PDB file of C-alpha atoms in Angstrom:
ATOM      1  CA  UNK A   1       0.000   0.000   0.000  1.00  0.00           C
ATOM      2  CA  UNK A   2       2.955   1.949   0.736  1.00  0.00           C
ATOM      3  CA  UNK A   3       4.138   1.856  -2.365  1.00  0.00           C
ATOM      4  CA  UNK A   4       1.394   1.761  -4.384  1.00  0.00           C
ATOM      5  CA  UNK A   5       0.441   5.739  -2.653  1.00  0.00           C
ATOM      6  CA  UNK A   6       3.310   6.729  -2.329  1.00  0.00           C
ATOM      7  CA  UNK A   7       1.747  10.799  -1.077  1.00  0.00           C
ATOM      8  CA  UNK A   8       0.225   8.481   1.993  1.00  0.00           C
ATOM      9  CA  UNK A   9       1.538   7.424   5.285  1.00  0.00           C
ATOM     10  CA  UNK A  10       1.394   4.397   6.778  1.00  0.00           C
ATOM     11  CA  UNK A  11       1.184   3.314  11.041  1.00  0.00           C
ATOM     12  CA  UNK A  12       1.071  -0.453  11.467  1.00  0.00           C
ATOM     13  CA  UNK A  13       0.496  -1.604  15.041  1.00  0.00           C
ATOM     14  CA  UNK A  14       0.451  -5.539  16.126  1.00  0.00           C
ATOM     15  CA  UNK A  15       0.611  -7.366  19.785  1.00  0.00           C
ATOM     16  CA  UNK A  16       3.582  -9.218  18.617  1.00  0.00           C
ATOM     17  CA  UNK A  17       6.780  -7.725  19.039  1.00  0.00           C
ATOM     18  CA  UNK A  18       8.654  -9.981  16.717  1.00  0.00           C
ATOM     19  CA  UNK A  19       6.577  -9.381  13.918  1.00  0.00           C
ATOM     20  CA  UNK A  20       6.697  -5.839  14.532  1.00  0.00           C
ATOM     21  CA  UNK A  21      10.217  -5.799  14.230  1.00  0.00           C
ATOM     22  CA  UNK A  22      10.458  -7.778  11.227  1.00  0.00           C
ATOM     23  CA  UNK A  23       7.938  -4.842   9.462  1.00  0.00           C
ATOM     24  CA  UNK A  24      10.348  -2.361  10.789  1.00  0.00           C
ATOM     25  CA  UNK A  25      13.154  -4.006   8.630  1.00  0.00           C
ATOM     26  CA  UNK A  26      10.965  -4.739   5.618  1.00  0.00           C
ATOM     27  CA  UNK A  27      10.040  -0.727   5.386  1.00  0.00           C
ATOM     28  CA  UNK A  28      13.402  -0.269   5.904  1.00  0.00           C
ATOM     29  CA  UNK A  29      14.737  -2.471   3.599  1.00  0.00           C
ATOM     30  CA  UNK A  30      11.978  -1.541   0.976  1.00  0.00           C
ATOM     31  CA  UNK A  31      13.272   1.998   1.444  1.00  0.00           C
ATOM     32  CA  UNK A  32       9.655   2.911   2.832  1.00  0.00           C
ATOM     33  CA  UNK A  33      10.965   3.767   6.799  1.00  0.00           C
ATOM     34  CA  UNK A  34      10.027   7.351   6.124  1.00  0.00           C
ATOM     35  CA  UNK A  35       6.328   7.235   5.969  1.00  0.00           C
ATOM     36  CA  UNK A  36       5.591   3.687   7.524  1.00  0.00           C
ATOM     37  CA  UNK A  37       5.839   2.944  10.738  1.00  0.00           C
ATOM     38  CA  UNK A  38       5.613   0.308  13.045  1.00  0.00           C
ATOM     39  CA  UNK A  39       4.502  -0.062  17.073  1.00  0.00           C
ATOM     40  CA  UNK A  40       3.851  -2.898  19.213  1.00  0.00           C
ATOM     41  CA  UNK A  41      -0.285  -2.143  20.106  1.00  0.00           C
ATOM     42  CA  UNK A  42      -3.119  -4.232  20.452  1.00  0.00           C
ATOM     43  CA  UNK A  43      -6.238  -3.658  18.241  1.00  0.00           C
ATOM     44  CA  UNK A  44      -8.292  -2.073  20.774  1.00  0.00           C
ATOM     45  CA  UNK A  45      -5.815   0.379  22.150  1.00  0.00           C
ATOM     46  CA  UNK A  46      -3.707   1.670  19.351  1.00  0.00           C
ATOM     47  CA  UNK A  47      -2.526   5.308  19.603  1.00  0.00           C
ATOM     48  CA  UNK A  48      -3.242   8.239  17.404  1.00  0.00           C
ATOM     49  CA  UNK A  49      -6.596   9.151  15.648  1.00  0.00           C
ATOM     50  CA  UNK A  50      -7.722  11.273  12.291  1.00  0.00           C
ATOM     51  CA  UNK A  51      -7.503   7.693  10.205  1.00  0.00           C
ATOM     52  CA  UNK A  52      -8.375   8.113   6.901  1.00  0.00           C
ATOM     53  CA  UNK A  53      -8.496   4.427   6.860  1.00  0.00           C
ATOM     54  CA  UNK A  54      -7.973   1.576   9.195  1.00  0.00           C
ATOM     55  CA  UNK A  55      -7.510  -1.524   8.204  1.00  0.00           C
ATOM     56  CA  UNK A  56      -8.148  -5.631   9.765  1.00  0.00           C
ATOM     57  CA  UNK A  57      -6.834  -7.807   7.826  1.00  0.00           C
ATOM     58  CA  UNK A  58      -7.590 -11.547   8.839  1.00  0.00           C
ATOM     59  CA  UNK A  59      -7.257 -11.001  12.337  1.00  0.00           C
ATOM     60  CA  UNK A  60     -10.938  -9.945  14.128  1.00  0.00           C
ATOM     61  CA  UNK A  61     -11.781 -13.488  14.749  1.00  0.00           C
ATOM     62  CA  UNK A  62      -9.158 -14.509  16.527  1.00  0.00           C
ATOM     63  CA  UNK A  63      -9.692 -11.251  19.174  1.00  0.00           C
ATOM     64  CA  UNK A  64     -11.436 -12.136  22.112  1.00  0.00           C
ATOM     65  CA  UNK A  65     -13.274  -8.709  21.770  1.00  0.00           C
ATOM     66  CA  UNK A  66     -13.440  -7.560  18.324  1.00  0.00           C
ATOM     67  CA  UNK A  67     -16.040  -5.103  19.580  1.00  0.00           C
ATOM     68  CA  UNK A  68     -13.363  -3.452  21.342  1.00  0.00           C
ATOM     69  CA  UNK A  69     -11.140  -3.275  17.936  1.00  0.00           C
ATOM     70  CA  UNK A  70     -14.194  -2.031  16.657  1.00  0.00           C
ATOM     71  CA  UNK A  71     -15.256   0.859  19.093  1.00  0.00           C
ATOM     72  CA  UNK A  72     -11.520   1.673  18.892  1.00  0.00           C
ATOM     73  CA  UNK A  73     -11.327   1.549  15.224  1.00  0.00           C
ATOM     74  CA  UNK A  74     -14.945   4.024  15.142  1.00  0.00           C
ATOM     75  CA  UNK A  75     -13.178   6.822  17.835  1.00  0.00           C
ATOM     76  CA  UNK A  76     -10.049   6.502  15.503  1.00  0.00           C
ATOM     77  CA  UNK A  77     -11.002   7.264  12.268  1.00  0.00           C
ATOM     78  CA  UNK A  78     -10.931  10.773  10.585  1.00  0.00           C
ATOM     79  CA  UNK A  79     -14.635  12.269   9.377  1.00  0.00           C
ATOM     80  CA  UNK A  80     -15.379  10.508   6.364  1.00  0.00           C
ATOM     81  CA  UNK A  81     -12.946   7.598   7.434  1.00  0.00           C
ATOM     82  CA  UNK A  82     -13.111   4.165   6.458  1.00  0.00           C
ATOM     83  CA  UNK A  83     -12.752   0.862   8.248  1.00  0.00           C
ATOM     84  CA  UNK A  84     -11.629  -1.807   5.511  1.00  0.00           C
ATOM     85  CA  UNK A  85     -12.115  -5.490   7.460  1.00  0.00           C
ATOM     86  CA  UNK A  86     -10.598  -8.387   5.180  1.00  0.00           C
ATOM     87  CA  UNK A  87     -11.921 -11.683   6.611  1.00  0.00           C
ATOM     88  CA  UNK A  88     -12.299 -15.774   5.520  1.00  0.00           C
ATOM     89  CA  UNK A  89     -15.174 -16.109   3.191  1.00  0.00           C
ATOM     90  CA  UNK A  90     -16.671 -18.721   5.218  1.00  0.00           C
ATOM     91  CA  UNK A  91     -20.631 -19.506   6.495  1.00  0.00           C
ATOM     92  CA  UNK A  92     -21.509 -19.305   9.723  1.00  0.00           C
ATOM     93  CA  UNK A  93     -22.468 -22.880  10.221  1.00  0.00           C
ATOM     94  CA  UNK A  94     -19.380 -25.470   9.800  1.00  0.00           C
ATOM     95  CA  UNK A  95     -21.608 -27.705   7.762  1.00  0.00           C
ATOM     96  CA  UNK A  96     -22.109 -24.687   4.960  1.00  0.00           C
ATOM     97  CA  UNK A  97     -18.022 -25.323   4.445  1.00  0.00           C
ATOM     98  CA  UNK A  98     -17.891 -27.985   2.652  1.00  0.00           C
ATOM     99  CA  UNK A  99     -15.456 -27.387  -0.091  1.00  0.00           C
ATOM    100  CA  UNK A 100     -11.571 -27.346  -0.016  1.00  0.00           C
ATOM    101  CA  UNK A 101     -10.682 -24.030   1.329  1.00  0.00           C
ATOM    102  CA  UNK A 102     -14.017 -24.186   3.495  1.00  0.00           C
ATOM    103  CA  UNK A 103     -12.092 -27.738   5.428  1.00  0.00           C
ATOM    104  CA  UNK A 104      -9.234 -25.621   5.718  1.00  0.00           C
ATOM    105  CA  UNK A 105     -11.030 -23.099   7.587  1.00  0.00           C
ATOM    106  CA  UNK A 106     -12.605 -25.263   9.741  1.00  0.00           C
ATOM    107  CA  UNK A 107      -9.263 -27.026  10.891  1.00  0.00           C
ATOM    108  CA  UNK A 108      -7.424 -23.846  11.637  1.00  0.00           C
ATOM    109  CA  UNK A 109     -10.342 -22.364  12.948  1.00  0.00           C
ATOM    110  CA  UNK A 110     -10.240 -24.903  15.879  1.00  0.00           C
ATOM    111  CA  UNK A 111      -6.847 -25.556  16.643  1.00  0.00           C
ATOM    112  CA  UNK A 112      -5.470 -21.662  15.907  1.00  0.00           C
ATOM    113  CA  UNK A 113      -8.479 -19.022  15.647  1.00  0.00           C
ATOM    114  CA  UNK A 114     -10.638 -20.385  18.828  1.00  0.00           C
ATOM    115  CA  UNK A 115      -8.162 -21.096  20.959  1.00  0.00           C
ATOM    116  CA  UNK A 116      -6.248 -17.847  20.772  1.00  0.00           C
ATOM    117  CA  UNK A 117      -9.709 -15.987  21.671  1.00  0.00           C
ATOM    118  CA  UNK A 118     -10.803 -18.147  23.898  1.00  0.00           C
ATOM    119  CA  UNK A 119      -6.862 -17.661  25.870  1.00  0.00           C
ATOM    120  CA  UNK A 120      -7.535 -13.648  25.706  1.00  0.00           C
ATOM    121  CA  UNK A 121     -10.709 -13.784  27.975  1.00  0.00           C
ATOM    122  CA  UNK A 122     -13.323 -11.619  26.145  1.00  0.00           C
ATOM    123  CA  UNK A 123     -16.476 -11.621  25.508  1.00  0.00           C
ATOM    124  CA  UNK A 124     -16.139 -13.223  21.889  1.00  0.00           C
ATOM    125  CA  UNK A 125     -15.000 -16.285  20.697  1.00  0.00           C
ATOM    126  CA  UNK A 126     -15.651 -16.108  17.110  1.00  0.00           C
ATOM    127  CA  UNK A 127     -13.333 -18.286  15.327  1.00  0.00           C
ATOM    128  CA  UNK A 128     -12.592 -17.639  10.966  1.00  0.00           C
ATOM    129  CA  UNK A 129     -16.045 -18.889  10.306  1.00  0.00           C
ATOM    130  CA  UNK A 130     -18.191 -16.150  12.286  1.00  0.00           C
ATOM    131  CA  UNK A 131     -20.299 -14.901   9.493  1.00  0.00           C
ATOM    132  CA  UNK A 132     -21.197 -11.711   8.511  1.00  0.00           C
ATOM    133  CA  UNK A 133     -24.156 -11.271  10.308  1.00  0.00           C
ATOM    134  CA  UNK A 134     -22.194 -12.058  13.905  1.00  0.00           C
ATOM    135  CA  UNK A 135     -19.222  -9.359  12.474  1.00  0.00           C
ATOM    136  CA  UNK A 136     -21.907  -6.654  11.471  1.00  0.00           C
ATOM    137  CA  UNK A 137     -23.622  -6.798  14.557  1.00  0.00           C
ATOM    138  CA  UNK A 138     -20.511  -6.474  16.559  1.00  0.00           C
ATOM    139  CA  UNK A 139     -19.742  -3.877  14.600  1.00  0.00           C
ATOM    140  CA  UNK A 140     -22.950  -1.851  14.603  1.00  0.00           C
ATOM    141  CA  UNK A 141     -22.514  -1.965  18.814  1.00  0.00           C
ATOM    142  CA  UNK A 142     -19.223  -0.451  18.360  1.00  0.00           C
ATOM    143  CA  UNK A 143     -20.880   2.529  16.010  1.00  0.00           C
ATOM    144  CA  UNK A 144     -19.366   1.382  12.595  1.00  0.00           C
ATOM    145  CA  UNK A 145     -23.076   0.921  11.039  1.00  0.00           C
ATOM    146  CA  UNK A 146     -22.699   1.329   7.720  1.00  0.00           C
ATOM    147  CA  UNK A 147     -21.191  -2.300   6.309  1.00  0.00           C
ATOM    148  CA  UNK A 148     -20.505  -2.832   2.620  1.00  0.00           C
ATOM    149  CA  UNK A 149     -19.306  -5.891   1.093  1.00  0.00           C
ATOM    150  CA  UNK A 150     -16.523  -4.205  -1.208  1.00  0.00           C
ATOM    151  CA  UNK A 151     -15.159  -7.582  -3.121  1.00  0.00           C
ATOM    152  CA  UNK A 152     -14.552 -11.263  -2.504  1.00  0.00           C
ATOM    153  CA  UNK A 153     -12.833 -14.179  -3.794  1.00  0.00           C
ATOM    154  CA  UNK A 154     -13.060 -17.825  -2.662  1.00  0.00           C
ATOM    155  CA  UNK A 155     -10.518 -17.717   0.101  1.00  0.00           C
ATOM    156  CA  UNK A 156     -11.850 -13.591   1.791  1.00  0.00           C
ATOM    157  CA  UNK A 157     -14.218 -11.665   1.487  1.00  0.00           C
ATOM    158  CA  UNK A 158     -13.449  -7.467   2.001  1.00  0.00           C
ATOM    159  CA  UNK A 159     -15.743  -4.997   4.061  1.00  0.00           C
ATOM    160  CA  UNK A 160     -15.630  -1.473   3.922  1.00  0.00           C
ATOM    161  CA  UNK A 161     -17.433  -0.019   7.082  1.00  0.00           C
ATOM    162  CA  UNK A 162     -18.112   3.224   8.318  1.00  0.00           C
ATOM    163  CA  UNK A 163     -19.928   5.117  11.467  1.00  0.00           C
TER     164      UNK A 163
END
């Protein structure tokens, strides 16, 4: 993204300081250091605010609150500001993923995505086959109502949401 607007600037924050570290010497190697940075942060508690857009990528169902991320995400975003929430395009019900990828999803789902949640305590325990329906309502509590379905392929399917 960094490189592709190159007039933007870029704040990355994860829970886990190795990977953080490992972005820091990407941007740096990438020759990107001076407009993307990286800090160690959890989703609900990041620092800063006036987002134009905040990004999720494949990571809101293994929070134990995503509403948290969410409310976060909505008090951190500029006017006009955009959440975009990249997610497995999976059903709801484990027996509506019955196809290859859909397996997949299942299996990590219950021996990566669950227990991680379930190990942070909150109120959510989603796991990679939520639905929509459980993410938009979590979101609509956290005052990002307006949900969009912006693309999707077999493997994700991409949200933009707003207040």
């Amino acid at each position: 993204m960094a490189r592709a607007f190159p007039n933007s600037r870029f704040h990355g924050f994860d829970f886990h300081a190795p990977s953080v570290e490992r972005a820091r010497r990407t941007a740096q190697e990438q020759g990107l250091a001076d407009r993307v940075t990286f800090e160690v942060a959890a989703a609900d508690d990041f620092p800063g605010g006036g987002y134009g857009l905040i990004t999720f990528f494949d990571c809101l169902h293994d929070l134990g609150d995503p509403g948290a991320a969410f409310r976060r995400a909505a008090q951190a975003l500029a006017d006009g500001g955009a959440c975009m929430v990249v997610e497995p395009n999976a059903a709801a019900a484990p027996q509506d993923n019955i196809t290859t990828i859909g397996r997949s999803f299942t299996a990590t789902s219950a021996t990566l995505c669950l227990p991680g949640a379930v190990a942070q305590k909150g109120p959510h325990t989603l796991g990679n086959h939520a639905g929509e329906d459980t993410l938009r309502s979590i979101a609509s509590e956290a005052g990002l109502r307006t949900w969009k379905l912006a693309a999707e392929d077999p493997a994700h399917r991409v949200y933009d949401i707003r207040p």
